[in-house]
Structure formats: C-alpha cells, structure tokens
mmCIF file of C-alpha atoms in Angstrom:
data_model
loop_
_atom_site.group_PDB
_atom_site.id
_atom_site.type_symbol
_atom_site.label_atom_id
_atom_site.label_comp_id
_atom_site.label_asym_id
_atom_site.label_seq_id
_atom_site.Cartn_x
_atom_site.Cartn_y
_atom_site.Cartn_z
ATOM 1 C CA MET A 1 7.350 24.052 22.327
ATOM 2 C CA THR A 2 6.947 21.163 19.906
ATOM 3 C CA GLY A 3 3.862 20.214 17.911
ATOM 4 C CA PRO A 4 1.876 17.010 18.232
ATOM 5 C CA VAL A 5 3.654 13.825 17.231
ATOM 6 C CA GLN A 6 2.261 12.488 13.992
ATOM 7 C CA ARG A 7 1.853 8.763 13.587
ATOM 8 C CA PRO A 8 3.781 7.106 10.771
ATOM 9 C CA LEU A 9 2.057 6.735 7.433
ATOM 10 C CA LEU A 10 1.286 3.398 5.834
ATOM 11 C CA PHE A 11 0.972 3.710 2.069
ATOM 12 C CA LEU A 12 -1.160 0.765 0.927
ATOM 13 C CA ASP A 13 -1.452 -0.649 -2.571
ATOM 14 C CA VAL A 14 -4.526 -2.741 -3.430
ATOM 15 C CA ASP A 15 -3.679 -5.108 -6.298
ATOM 16 C CA GLY A 16 -1.273 -7.650 -4.857
ATOM 17 C CA PRO A 17 -1.400 -6.783 -1.146
ATOM 18 C CA LEU A 18 -5.205 -6.874 -0.691
ATOM 19 C CA ILE A 19 -6.285 -8.595 -3.921
ATOM 20 C CA PRO A 20 -3.967 -11.556 -4.460
ATOM 21 C CA PHE A 21 -3.260 -12.622 -8.042
ATOM 22 C CA GLY A 22 -0.826 -14.627 -10.118
ATOM 23 C CA ALA A 23 -0.965 -18.046 -8.478
ATOM 24 C CA VAL A 24 -1.597 -20.842 -10.940
ATOM 25 C CA SER A 25 -1.641 -23.877 -8.687
ATOM 26 C CA HIS A 26 -4.696 -23.144 -6.553
ATOM 27 C CA PRO A 27 -7.935 -21.168 -6.651
ATOM 28 C CA TYR A 28 -8.239 -18.127 -4.424
ATOM 29 C CA PRO A 29 -10.664 -18.096 -1.521
ATOM 30 C CA VAL A 30 -13.810 -16.053 -1.989
ATOM 31 C CA TYR A 31 -15.094 -13.895 0.869
ATOM 32 C CA ALA A 32 -18.684 -12.789 1.253
ATOM 33 C CA THR A 33 -19.049 -9.557 3.184
ATOM 34 C CA GLY A 34 -22.801 -8.954 3.143
ATOM 35 C CA PRO A 35 -24.421 -6.222 1.067
ATOM 36 C CA GLU A 36 -22.010 -5.121 -1.620
ATOM 37 C CA PRO A 37 -21.047 -1.447 -1.917
ATOM 38 C CA LEU A 38 -22.364 0.348 -4.988
ATOM 39 C CA GLY A 39 -20.382 -0.641 -8.058
ATOM 40 C CA ALA A 40 -18.713 -3.633 -6.411
ATOM 41 C CA ASP A 41 -20.111 -5.989 -9.059
ATOM 42 C CA ALA A 42 -17.925 -4.219 -11.611
ATOM 43 C CA ASN A 43 -14.825 -6.007 -10.317
ATOM 44 C CA PRO A 44 -15.203 -9.701 -9.459
ATOM 45 C CA LEU A 45 -11.717 -9.720 -7.903
ATOM 46 C CA LEU A 46 -13.110 -7.832 -4.898
ATOM 47 C CA THR A 47 -14.353 -11.145 -3.521
ATOM 48 C CA ARG A 48 -10.693 -12.136 -3.015
ATOM 49 C CA ILE A 49 -10.234 -9.444 -0.364
ATOM 50 C CA ASN A 50 -10.192 -11.007 3.064
ATOM 51 C CA PRO A 51 -12.395 -8.839 5.329
ATOM 52 C CA GLU A 52 -9.966 -9.515 8.211
ATOM 53 C CA HIS A 53 -7.574 -7.038 6.580
ATOM 54 C CA GLY A 54 -9.695 -4.119 7.766
ATOM 55 C CA PRO A 55 -9.411 -4.726 11.526
ATOM 56 C CA ARG A 56 -5.761 -5.734 11.184
ATOM 57 C CA LEU A 57 -4.881 -2.555 9.292
ATOM 58 C CA ALA A 58 -6.898 -0.424 11.720
ATOM 59 C CA ALA A 59 -4.993 -1.947 14.646
ATOM 60 C CA LEU A 60 -1.616 -0.850 13.282
ATOM 61 C CA PRO A 61 -0.174 2.287 14.954
ATOM 62 C CA CYS A 62 -0.202 4.421 11.829
ATOM 63 C CA GLU A 63 -2.278 6.476 9.442
ATOM 64 C CA VAL A 64 -3.276 4.264 6.508
ATOM 65 C CA VAL A 65 -3.291 6.011 3.115
ATOM 66 C CA TRP A 66 -4.383 4.493 -0.189
ATOM 67 C CA ALA A 67 -1.406 4.385 -2.598
ATOM 68 C CA THR A 68 -3.076 2.668 -5.511
ATOM 69 C CA THR A 69 -4.334 3.246 -9.014
ATOM 70 C CA TRP A 70 -7.775 2.561 -7.538
ATOM 71 C CA MET A 71 -7.532 6.138 -6.224
ATOM 72 C CA ALA A 72 -10.822 7.273 -4.571
ATOM 73 C CA ASP A 73 -12.539 4.071 -5.742
ATOM 74 C CA ALA A 74 -10.638 2.340 -2.935
ATOM 75 C CA ASN A 75 -12.753 4.321 -0.459
ATOM 76 C CA ASP A 76 -15.954 3.511 -2.354
ATOM 77 C CA CYS A 77 -15.403 -0.188 -3.114
ATOM 78 C CA ILE A 78 -12.782 -1.554 -0.721
ATOM 79 C CA ALA A 79 -12.921 0.391 2.554
ATOM 80 C CA PRO A 80 -16.587 -0.478 3.285
ATOM 81 C CA ARG A 81 -15.978 -4.101 2.295
ATOM 82 C CA ILE A 82 -13.308 -4.520 4.992
ATOM 83 C CA GLY A 83 -14.668 -2.106 7.580
ATOM 84 C CA LEU A 84 -12.246 0.771 7.133
ATOM 85 C CA PRO A 85 -13.262 4.426 7.249
ATOM 86 C CA GLN A 86 -12.622 6.763 4.333
ATOM 87 C CA LEU A 87 -8.833 7.073 4.013
ATOM 88 C CA ALA A 88 -6.608 9.699 2.476
ATOM 89 C CA VAL A 89 -5.629 8.923 -1.123
ATOM 90 C CA VAL A 90 -2.308 9.698 -2.767
ATOM 91 C CA GLY A 91 -2.895 11.628 -5.978
ATOM 92 C CA TRP A 92 -0.515 10.579 -8.714
ATOM 93 C CA PRO A 93 1.185 13.230 -10.839
ATOM 94 C CA GLU A 94 0.810 13.331 -14.594
ATOM 95 C CA PRO A 95 3.461 11.296 -16.433
ATOM 96 C CA SER A 96 6.633 13.199 -17.280
ATOM 97 C CA ASP A 97 10.000 12.736 -18.957
ATOM 98 C CA LEU A 98 11.405 12.035 -15.496
ATOM 99 C CA ASP A 99 9.151 8.968 -15.305
ATOM 100 C CA ASP A 100 10.761 7.564 -18.443
ATOM 101 C CA GLN A 101 14.207 8.035 -16.929
ATOM 102 C CA ASP A 102 13.073 6.491 -13.632
ATOM 103 C CA GLU A 103 11.659 3.486 -15.472
ATOM 104 C CA ARG A 104 14.953 2.979 -17.310
ATOM 105 C CA ASN A 105 16.749 3.151 -13.954
ATOM 106 C CA GLY A 106 14.346 0.665 -12.357
ATOM 107 C CA LEU A 107 12.627 3.160 -10.037
ATOM 108 C CA HIS A 108 8.925 2.505 -9.477
ATOM 109 C CA TRP A 109 6.642 5.252 -10.765
ATOM 110 C CA LYS A 110 5.086 5.669 -7.288
ATOM 111 C CA THR A 111 8.335 6.181 -5.359
ATOM 112 C CA ARG A 112 8.933 9.897 -5.892
ATOM 113 C CA ALA A 113 5.281 10.768 -5.243
ATOM 114 C CA LEU A 114 5.191 8.823 -1.973
ATOM 115 C CA VAL A 115 8.345 10.478 -0.648
ATOM 116 C CA GLU A 116 6.899 13.864 -1.572
ATOM 117 C CA TRP A 117 3.542 13.026 0.059
ATOM 118 C CA ALA A 118 5.258 11.863 3.258
ATOM 119 C CA ALA A 119 7.105 15.203 3.516
ATOM 120 C CA GLY A 120 9.650 13.828 5.975
ATOM 121 C CA ARG A 121 7.206 11.765 8.068
ATOM 122 C CA PRO A 122 8.112 8.154 8.784
ATOM 123 C CA PHE A 123 6.303 5.803 6.429
ATOM 124 C CA ALA A 124 5.858 2.195 5.478
ATOM 125 C CA TRP A 125 4.961 1.396 1.892
ATOM 126 C CA VAL A 126 3.197 -1.915 1.199
ATOM 127 C CA ASP A 127 3.258 -2.955 -2.453
ATOM 128 C CA ASP A 128 4.027 -5.979 -4.599
ATOM 129 C CA GLU A 129 6.347 -4.126 -6.994
ATOM 130 C CA ILE A 130 8.961 -2.637 -4.645
ATOM 131 C CA THR A 131 12.606 -3.257 -5.560
ATOM 132 C CA ASP A 132 16.011 -2.531 -4.083
ATOM 133 C CA THR A 133 16.240 0.448 -6.450
ATOM 134 C CA ASP A 134 13.211 1.983 -4.690
ATOM 135 C CA ARG A 135 14.724 1.267 -1.274
ATOM 136 C CA SER A 136 18.016 2.927 -2.233
ATOM 137 C CA TRP A 137 16.282 5.966 -3.720
ATOM 138 C CA VAL A 138 14.096 6.452 -0.649
ATOM 139 C CA ALA A 139 17.106 6.095 1.672
ATOM 140 C CA ALA A 140 18.884 8.831 -0.282
ATOM 141 C CA HIS A 141 15.926 11.214 -0.694
ATOM 142 C CA HIS A 142 13.672 10.826 2.356
ATOM 143 C CA GLN A 143 14.570 12.562 5.600
ATOM 144 C CA GLY A 144 12.474 10.314 7.851
ATOM 145 C CA HIS A 145 12.468 6.609 8.547
ATOM 146 C CA ALA A 146 10.962 4.388 5.862
ATOM 147 C CA LEU A 147 10.103 0.736 5.419
ATOM 148 C CA LEU A 148 9.447 -0.452 1.889
ATOM 149 C CA HIS A 149 7.675 -3.775 2.399
ATOM 150 C CA ARG A 150 7.189 -5.995 -0.633
ATOM 151 C CA VAL A 151 4.237 -8.385 -0.525
ATOM 152 C CA ASP A 152 4.048 -11.534 -2.631
ATOM 153 C CA PRO A 153 1.102 -10.847 -4.977
ATOM 154 C CA ARG A 154 0.238 -14.544 -5.163
ATOM 155 C CA HIS A 155 -0.729 -14.495 -1.480
ATOM 156 C CA GLY A 156 -1.363 -10.877 -0.554
ATOM 157 C CA LEU A 157 -0.852 -9.651 2.998
ATOM 158 C CA ARG A 158 -0.181 -12.519 5.411
ATOM 159 C CA ASP A 159 0.382 -12.865 9.140
ATOM 160 C CA SER A 160 4.150 -12.440 8.725
ATOM 161 C CA ASP A 161 3.612 -9.159 6.861
ATOM 162 C CA TYR A 162 1.449 -7.778 9.660
ATOM 163 C CA VAL A 163 4.044 -8.826 12.247
ATOM 164 C CA ALA A 164 6.819 -7.059 10.310
ATOM 165 C CA LEU A 165 4.732 -3.906 9.826
ATOM 166 C CA ASP A 166 3.581 -3.762 13.439
ATOM 167 C CA SER A 167 7.125 -4.259 14.730
ATOM 168 C CA TRP A 168 8.546 -1.522 12.493
ATOM 169 C CA LEU A 169 5.712 0.923 13.215
ATOM 170 C CA ARG A 170 6.165 0.508 16.981
ATOM 171 C CA GLN A 171 9.890 1.253 16.948
ATOM 172 C CA PRO A 172 10.771 4.492 18.720
ATOM 173 C CA ARG A 173 11.838 7.213 16.320
#
C-alpha cells in the first residue's frame, strides 16, 4: 500500500518576485489593500505587492512555502495583504564554512537548505537570484523533479511566470 500523494512544493521568495525593485525608468504601481496588517507601515515597499498574487498562487496545484529572509514576517505582513493563509516557512541554517565555499562556487546560499527541506519531493523555486550553478547543483543532489524559476526583479511575477509554473506543476510525475 502506498501513502497519500503529496503535492509539489513551491518555494517562494518575496523581494523580487512579489516586491519588484531595480527598475529605473518607471515608477512602480502602488496597491491599496484595505486595513493594513500590524507592522505593515514599517516597510513602504509592501504597497508594491499586487494583491492578485494571492489568488493566483492559491490556484496553483502545489503547497506554497515561504523561502525568504522575511521568515515568519511573511505570514504576518504579506499573506494577509494578498489573501493567503499562514504558510510554512523555510528556516535558514546558521552560516558555515560551507557557505563561503558555495559562494565562491556561485551556489546560492538558499539552495542546499531548499533541497534538504524538500526531502525528495518535487519542488519549484521562485526567486530572482537563481543561476545555472543552482540548477546544476539541484539536478545532481535532489532525487525528485525540480524547477528553478528565475523572476526578473524589476517586474516581479508576471503572467508568463504563472503560466510556466502552472504548466510545470501539472506535469505528471
């Protein structure tokens, strides 16, 4: 007898994918979402988060997990703003000598932790700092399927990103 099939994970970064930054040629849109969650005034960039991200992320056939330095603050400040429930949060390990080596080799500091957290489950990772080095390392060290999807931080998640994620997440495994 086999256990229940677990949905793929979607590891989601905040700065870049949800909060666009770095464009110099145009101002970013500002979104009002009603009453602000406690502490939201501490970060004016929160107004850049399009509230449509919440329903679009919730519609994806996966388990969304915060993979951001926002940590639990993502559940307090961002999830209510876009209509998401409390999500699991990846806890980042303390820096080590291995991190220094990884940095020299071009491996993102999140990569090892995400593969460990996934524990063989299929996952998509949405971030603005993913490189081919991360893709190669995951292919060599992760037993399940993985999609490392780089988002342009100047624009954040766009329609084409959601199409790519939805298509990959719906593929039979």
